[in-house]
């Protein structure tokens, strides 16, 4: 997708603080962090949202959670706990139309979210 900002980050066309990368996913720190640790995990291929996942692309969700697990250990917040969330569509609060999973850690997160 030519004008997708997360595709450009995935292609290293625009800079981001990358924490993890493999052949399927990229993890990078959120520009506007909502917790002491806040990063995004995205598939490298353009998928609009959860709604657009299909049998061909569902395996990327497994790769996302593998990256989450690796980083939770590496950044040392696995035991304290954390939140993984993906916003979908207008009511979900999605502002970037490329599937991404927020990972938030480093403070006691309130529930329910706003
Ligand atoms: P959403 O609201 O779609 O669930 O989340 C989009 C997230 O992407 C927001 O938390 C926002 O701060 C982050 N974001 C938007 N543009 C950029 C960018 O260019 N670089 C980085 N690192 N994060 C971004
Ligand atoms: Zn994209």
JSON list of N, CA, C and O in Angstrom, two decimals, residues 77-114:
[
{"chain": "A", "resi": 77, "resn": "UNK", "atom": "N", "xyz": [9.44, -7.61, 31.27]},
{"chain": "A", "resi": 77, "resn": "UNK", "atom": "CA", "xyz": [8.15, -7.31, 31.88]},
{"chain": "A", "resi": 77, "resn": "UNK", "atom": "C", "xyz": [7.20, -8.50, 31.83]},
{"chain": "A", "resi": 77, "resn": "UNK", "atom": "O", "xyz": [6.02, -8.39, 32.19]},
{"chain": "A", "resi": 78, "resn": "UNK", "atom": "N", "xyz": [7.70, -9.66, 31.43]},
{"chain": "A", "resi": 78, "resn": "UNK", "atom": "CA", "xyz": [6.84, -10.85, 31.29]},
{"chain": "A", "resi": 78, "resn": "UNK", "atom": "C", "xyz": [6.18, -11.21, 32.62]},
{"chain": "A", "resi": 78, "resn": "UNK", "atom": "O", "xyz": [4.97, -11.46, 32.68]},
{"chain": "A", "resi": 79, "resn": "UNK", "atom": "N", "xyz": [6.94, -11.20, 33.68]},
{"chain": "A", "resi": 79, "resn": "UNK", "atom": "CA", "xyz": [6.41, -11.64, 34.97]},
{"chain": "A", "resi": 79, "resn": "UNK", "atom": "C", "xyz": [5.51, -10.59, 35.61]},
{"chain": "A", "resi": 79, "resn": "UNK", "atom": "O", "xyz": [4.51, -10.92, 36.26]},
{"chain": "A", "resi": 80, "resn": "UNK", "atom": "N", "xyz": [5.85, -9.33, 35.46]},
{"chain": "A", "resi": 80, "resn": "UNK", "atom": "CA", "xyz": [5.05, -8.25, 36.06]},
{"chain": "A", "resi": 80, "resn": "UNK", "atom": "C", "xyz": [3.68, -8.15, 35.39]},
{"chain": "A", "resi": 80, "resn": "UNK", "atom": "O", "xyz": [2.69, -7.80, 36.03]},
{"chain": "A", "resi": 81, "resn": "UNK", "atom": "N", "xyz": [3.64, -8.46, 34.10]},
{"chain": "A", "resi": 81, "resn": "UNK", "atom": "CA", "xyz": [2.38, -8.42, 33.37]},
{"chain": "A", "resi": 81, "resn": "UNK", "atom": "C", "xyz": [2.33, -7.29, 32.37]},
{"chain": "A", "resi": 81, "resn": "UNK", "atom": "O", "xyz": [3.12, -6.33, 32.43]},
{"chain": "A", "resi": 82, "resn": "UNK", "atom": "N", "xyz": [1.40, -7.41, 31.46]},
{"chain": "A", "resi": 82, "resn": "UNK", "atom": "CA", "xyz": [1.31, -6.45, 30.35]},
{"chain": "A", "resi": 82, "resn": "UNK", "atom": "C", "xyz": [-0.01, -6.63, 29.63]},
{"chain": "A", "resi": 82, "resn": "UNK", "atom": "O", "xyz": [-0.79, -7.53, 29.95]},
{"chain": "A", "resi": 83, "resn": "UNK", "atom": "N", "xyz": [-0.27, -5.76, 28.66]},
{"chain": "A", "resi": 83, "resn": "UNK", "atom": "CA", "xyz": [-1.50, -5.84, 27.88]},
{"chain": "A", "resi": 83, "resn": "UNK", "atom": "C", "xyz": [-1.16, -5.84, 26.39]},
{"chain": "A", "resi": 83, "resn": "UNK", "atom": "O", "xyz": [-0.29, -5.10, 25.94]},
{"chain": "A", "resi": 84, "resn": "UNK", "atom": "N", "xyz": [-1.87, -6.68, 25.64]},
{"chain": "A", "resi": 84, "resn": "UNK", "atom": "CA", "xyz": [-1.77, -6.70, 24.18]},
{"chain": "A", "resi": 84, "resn": "UNK", "atom": "C", "xyz": [-3.15, -6.37, 23.64]},
{"chain": "A", "resi": 84, "resn": "UNK", "atom": "O", "xyz": [-4.13, -7.02, 24.02]},
{"chain": "A", "resi": 85, "resn": "UNK", "atom": "N", "xyz": [-3.22, -5.35, 22.80]},
{"chain": "A", "resi": 85, "resn": "UNK", "atom": "CA", "xyz": [-4.53, -4.93, 22.30]},
{"chain": "A", "resi": 85, "resn": "UNK", "atom": "C", "xyz": [-4.44, -4.49, 20.85]},
{"chain": "A", "resi": 85, "resn": "UNK", "atom": "O", "xyz": [-3.45, -3.92, 20.42]},
{"chain": "A", "resi": 86, "resn": "UNK", "atom": "N", "xyz": [-5.47, -4.84, 20.10]},
{"chain": "A", "resi": 86, "resn": "UNK", "atom": "CA", "xyz": [-5.57, -4.34, 18.72]},
{"chain": "A", "resi": 86, "resn": "UNK", "atom": "C", "xyz": [-6.89, -3.63, 18.56]},
{"chain": "A", "resi": 86, "resn": "UNK", "atom": "O", "xyz": [-7.96, -4.17, 18.89]},
{"chain": "A", "resi": 87, "resn": "UNK", "atom": "N", "xyz": [-6.83, -2.39, 18.12]},
{"chain": "A", "resi": 87, "resn": "UNK", "atom": "CA", "xyz": [-8.04, -1.60, 17.89]},
{"chain": "A", "resi": 87, "resn": "UNK", "atom": "C", "xyz": [-8.52, -1.86, 16.47]},
{"chain": "A", "resi": 87, "resn": "UNK", "atom": "O", "xyz": [-7.72, -1.92, 15.53]},
{"chain": "A", "resi": 88, "resn": "UNK", "atom": "N", "xyz": [-9.83, -2.02, 16.31]},
{"chain": "A", "resi": 88, "resn": "UNK", "atom": "CA", "xyz": [-10.39, -2.32, 15.00]},
{"chain": "A", "resi": 88, "resn": "UNK", "atom": "C", "xyz": [-11.52, -1.37, 14.67]},
{"chain": "A", "resi": 88, "resn": "UNK", "atom": "O", "xyz": [-12.51, -1.30, 15.40]},
{"chain": "A", "resi": 89, "resn": "UNK", "atom": "N", "xyz": [-11.34, -0.63, 13.58]},
{"chain": "A", "resi": 89, "resn": "UNK", "atom": "CA", "xyz": [-12.41, 0.24, 13.09]},
{"chain": "A", "resi": 89, "resn": "UNK", "atom": "C", "xyz": [-12.66, 1.47, 13.95]},
{"chain": "A", "resi": 89, "resn": "UNK", "atom": "O", "xyz": [-11.92, 1.76, 14.90]},
{"chain": "A", "resi": 90, "resn": "UNK", "atom": "N", "xyz": [-13.69, 2.20, 13.60]},
{"chain": "A", "resi": 90, "resn": "UNK", "atom": "CA", "xyz": [-13.97, 3.49, 14.21]},
{"chain": "A", "resi": 90, "resn": "UNK", "atom": "C", "xyz": [-14.28, 3.34, 15.70]},
{"chain": "A", "resi": 90, "resn": "UNK", "atom": "O", "xyz": [-13.65, 3.98, 16.55]},
{"chain": "A", "resi": 91, "resn": "UNK", "atom": "N", "xyz": [-15.20, 2.47, 16.05]},
{"chain": "A", "resi": 91, "resn": "UNK", "atom": "CA", "xyz": [-15.55, 2.32, 17.47]},
{"chain": "A", "resi": 91, "resn": "UNK", "atom": "C", "xyz": [-14.39, 1.73, 18.28]},
{"chain": "A", "resi": 91, "resn": "UNK", "atom": "O", "xyz": [-14.28, 1.99, 19.48]},
{"chain": "A", "resi": 92, "resn": "UNK", "atom": "N", "xyz": [-13.54, 0.97, 17.63]},
{"chain": "A", "resi": 92, "resn": "UNK", "atom": "CA", "xyz": [-12.37, 0.42, 18.31]},
{"chain": "A", "resi": 92, "resn": "UNK", "atom": "C", "xyz": [-11.25, 1.42, 18.51]},
{"chain": "A", "resi": 92, "resn": "UNK", "atom": "O", "xyz": [-10.29, 1.14, 19.23]},
{"chain": "A", "resi": 93, "resn": "UNK", "atom": "N", "xyz": [-11.35, 2.57, 17.83]},
{"chain": "A", "resi": 93, "resn": "UNK", "atom": "CA", "xyz": [-10.34, 3.60, 17.98]},
{"chain": "A", "resi": 93, "resn": "UNK", "atom": "C", "xyz": [-9.13, 3.41, 17.08]},
{"chain": "A", "resi": 93, "resn": "UNK", "atom": "O", "xyz": [-8.06, 3.96, 17.33]},
{"chain": "A", "resi": 94, "resn": "UNK", "atom": "N", "xyz": [-9.30, 2.65, 15.99]},
{"chain": "A", "resi": 94, "resn": "UNK", "atom": "CA", "xyz": [-8.18, 2.43, 15.07]},
{"chain": "A", "resi": 94, "resn": "UNK", "atom": "C", "xyz": [-7.93, 3.68, 14.24]},
{"chain": "A", "resi": 94, "resn": "UNK", "atom": "O", "xyz": [-8.85, 4.19, 13.59]},
{"chain": "A", "resi": 95, "resn": "UNK", "atom": "N", "xyz": [-6.68, 4.18, 14.29]},
{"chain": "A", "resi": 95, "resn": "UNK", "atom": "CA", "xyz": [-6.34, 5.39, 13.53]},
{"chain": "A", "resi": 95, "resn": "UNK", "atom": "C", "xyz": [-5.39, 5.11, 12.38]},
{"chain": "A", "resi": 95, "resn": "UNK", "atom": "O", "xyz": [-5.25, 5.93, 11.48]},
{"chain": "A", "resi": 96, "resn": "UNK", "atom": "N", "xyz": [-4.71, 3.97, 12.41]},
{"chain": "A", "resi": 96, "resn": "UNK", "atom": "CA", "xyz": [-3.83, 3.59, 11.30]},
{"chain": "A", "resi": 96, "resn": "UNK", "atom": "C", "xyz": [-4.37, 2.28, 10.71]},
{"chain": "A", "resi": 96, "resn": "UNK", "atom": "O", "xyz": [-4.52, 1.29, 11.43]},
{"chain": "A", "resi": 97, "resn": "UNK", "atom": "N", "xyz": [-4.65, 2.31, 9.41]},
{"chain": "A", "resi": 97, "resn": "UNK", "atom": "CA", "xyz": [-5.31, 1.19, 8.75]},
{"chain": "A", "resi": 97, "resn": "UNK", "atom": "C", "xyz": [-4.36, 0.11, 8.29]},
{"chain": "A", "resi": 97, "resn": "UNK", "atom": "O", "xyz": [-4.39, -0.33, 7.13]},
{"chain": "A", "resi": 98, "resn": "UNK", "atom": "N", "xyz": [-3.49, -0.30, 9.19]},
{"chain": "A", "resi": 98, "resn": "UNK", "atom": "CA", "xyz": [-2.57, -1.44, 8.97]},
{"chain": "A", "resi": 98, "resn": "UNK", "atom": "C", "xyz": [-2.55, -2.19, 10.29]},
{"chain": "A", "resi": 98, "resn": "UNK", "atom": "O", "xyz": [-2.18, -1.60, 11.33]},
{"chain": "A", "resi": 99, "resn": "UNK", "atom": "N", "xyz": [-2.96, -3.44, 10.27]},
{"chain": "A", "resi": 99, "resn": "UNK", "atom": "CA", "xyz": [-3.09, -4.24, 11.49]},
{"chain": "A", "resi": 99, "resn": "UNK", "atom": "C", "xyz": [-1.89, -4.05, 12.42]},
{"chain": "A", "resi": 99, "resn": "UNK", "atom": "O", "xyz": [-0.73, -4.15, 11.98]},
{"chain": "A", "resi": 100, "resn": "UNK", "atom": "N", "xyz": [-2.16, -3.74, 13.67]},
{"chain": "A", "resi": 100, "resn": "UNK", "atom": "CA", "xyz": [-1.07, -3.60, 14.65]},
{"chain": "A", "resi": 100, "resn": "UNK", "atom": "C", "xyz": [-1.57, -3.97, 16.02]},
{"chain": "A", "resi": 100, "resn": "UNK", "atom": "O", "xyz": [-2.72, -3.75, 16.37]},
{"chain": "A", "resi": 101, "resn": "UNK", "atom": "N", "xyz": [-0.66, -4.53, 16.79]},
{"chain": "A", "resi": 101, "resn": "UNK", "atom": "CA", "xyz": [-0.95, -4.92, 18.17]},
{"chain": "A", "resi": 101, "resn": "UNK", "atom": "C", "xyz": [-0.15, -4.03, 19.10]},
{"chain": "A", "resi": 101, "resn": "UNK", "atom": "O", "xyz": [1.08, -3.98, 19.00]},
{"chain": "A", "resi": 102, "resn": "UNK", "atom": "N", "xyz": [-0.86, -3.30, 19.97]},
{"chain": "A", "resi": 102, "resn": "UNK", "atom": "CA", "xyz": [-0.19, -2.51, 20.99]},
{"chain": "A", "resi": 102, "resn": "UNK", "atom": "C", "xyz": [0.26, -3.44, 22.11]},
{"chain": "A", "resi": 102, "resn": "UNK", "atom": "O", "xyz": [-0.51, -4.30, 22.55]},
{"chain": "A", "resi": 103, "resn": "UNK", "atom": "N", "xyz": [1.47, -3.24, 22.60]},
{"chain": "A", "resi": 103, "resn": "UNK", "atom": "CA", "xyz": [1.93, -3.93, 23.80]},
{"chain": "A", "resi": 103, "resn": "UNK", "atom": "C", "xyz": [2.28, -2.86, 24.82]},
{"chain": "A", "resi": 103, "resn": "UNK", "atom": "O", "xyz": [3.12, -1.98, 24.56]},
{"chain": "A", "resi": 104, "resn": "UNK", "atom": "N", "xyz": [1.57, -2.91, 25.97]},
{"chain": "A", "resi": 104, "resn": "UNK", "atom": "CA", "xyz": [1.74, -1.90, 27.01]},
{"chain": "A", "resi": 104, "resn": "UNK", "atom": "C", "xyz": [2.20, -2.57, 28.29]},
{"chain": "A", "resi": 104, "resn": "UNK", "atom": "O", "xyz": [1.65, -3.62, 28.69]},
{"chain": "A", "resi": 105, "resn": "UNK", "atom": "N", "xyz": [3.18, -1.96, 28.94]},
{"chain": "A", "resi": 105, "resn": "UNK", "atom": "CA", "xyz": [3.73, -2.56, 30.16]},
{"chain": "A", "resi": 105, "resn": "UNK", "atom": "C", "xyz": [4.41, -1.47, 30.98]},
{"chain": "A", "resi": 105, "resn": "UNK", "atom": "O", "xyz": [4.57, -0.33, 30.53]},
{"chain": "A", "resi": 106, "resn": "UNK", "atom": "N", "xyz": [4.80, -1.85, 32.20]},
{"chain": "A", "resi": 106, "resn": "UNK", "atom": "CA", "xyz": [5.59, -0.95, 33.02]},
{"chain": "A", "resi": 106, "resn": "UNK", "atom": "C", "xyz": [4.78, -0.14, 34.01]},
{"chain": "A", "resi": 106, "resn": "UNK", "atom": "O", "xyz": [5.35, 0.68, 34.75]},
{"chain": "A", "resi": 107, "resn": "UNK", "atom": "N", "xyz": [3.48, -0.33, 34.03]},
{"chain": "A", "resi": 107, "resn": "UNK", "atom": "CA", "xyz": [2.64, 0.29, 35.07]},
{"chain": "A", "resi": 107, "resn": "UNK", "atom": "C", "xyz": [1.39, -0.57, 35.23]},
{"chain": "A", "resi": 107, "resn": "UNK", "atom": "O", "xyz": [1.10, -1.42, 34.37]},
{"chain": "A", "resi": 108, "resn": "UNK", "atom": "N", "xyz": [0.68, -0.31, 36.32]},
{"chain": "A", "resi": 108, "resn": "UNK", "atom": "CA", "xyz": [-0.57, -1.05, 36.52]},
{"chain": "A", "resi": 108, "resn": "UNK", "atom": "C", "xyz": [-1.64, -0.46, 35.59]},
{"chain": "A", "resi": 108, "resn": "UNK", "atom": "O", "xyz": [-2.04, 0.69, 35.74]},
{"chain": "A", "resi": 109, "resn": "UNK", "atom": "N", "xyz": [-2.08, -1.25, 34.63]},
{"chain": "A", "resi": 109, "resn": "UNK", "atom": "CA", "xyz": [-3.01, -0.77, 33.61]},
{"chain": "A", "resi": 109, "resn": "UNK", "atom": "C", "xyz": [-4.45, -0.90, 34.12]},
{"chain": "A", "resi": 109, "resn": "UNK", "atom": "O", "xyz": [-4.81, -1.93, 34.66]},
{"chain": "A", "resi": 110, "resn": "UNK", "atom": "N", "xyz": [-5.22, 0.13, 33.91]},
{"chain": "A", "resi": 110, "resn": "UNK", "atom": "CA", "xyz": [-6.59, 0.10, 34.41]},
{"chain": "A", "resi": 110, "resn": "UNK", "atom": "C", "xyz": [-7.50, -0.67, 33.44]},
{"chain": "A", "resi": 110, "resn": "UNK", "atom": "O", "xyz": [-7.21, -0.82, 32.26]},
{"chain": "A", "resi": 111, "resn": "UNK", "atom": "N", "xyz": [-8.62, -1.12, 33.99]},
{"chain": "A", "resi": 111, "resn": "UNK", "atom": "CA", "xyz": [-9.62, -1.83, 33.19]},
{"chain": "A", "resi": 111, "resn": "UNK", "atom": "C", "xyz": [-10.99, -1.44, 33.69]},
{"chain": "A", "resi": 111, "resn": "UNK", "atom": "O", "xyz": [-11.16, -1.36, 34.91]},
{"chain": "A", "resi": 112, "resn": "UNK", "atom": "N", "xyz": [-11.98, -1.17, 32.87]},
{"chain": "A", "resi": 112, "resn": "UNK", "atom": "CA", "xyz": [-11.92, -1.24, 31.42]},
{"chain": "A", "resi": 112, "resn": "UNK", "atom": "C", "xyz": [-11.22, -0.02, 30.82]},
{"chain": "A", "resi": 112, "resn": "UNK", "atom": "O", "xyz": [-11.19, 1.03, 31.45]},
{"chain": "A", "resi": 113, "resn": "UNK", "atom": "N", "xyz": [-10.69, -0.17, 29.59]},
{"chain": "A", "resi": 113, "resn": "UNK", "atom": "CA", "xyz": [-10.11, 0.98, 28.90]},
{"chain": "A", "resi": 113, "resn": "UNK", "atom": "C", "xyz": [-11.21, 1.97, 28.54]},
{"chain": "A", "resi": 113, "resn": "UNK", "atom": "O", "xyz": [-12.39, 1.60, 28.53]},
{"chain": "A", "resi": 114, "resn": "UNK", "atom": "N", "xyz": [-10.87, 3.18, 28.22]},
{"chain": "A", "resi": 114, "resn": "UNK", "atom": "CA", "xyz": [-11.85, 4.25, 27.96]},
{"chain": "A", "resi": 114, "resn": "UNK", "atom": "C", "xyz": [-12.69, 4.01, 26.73]},
{"chain": "A", "resi": 114, "resn": "UNK", "atom": "O", "xyz": [-12.42, 3.16, 25.93]}
]
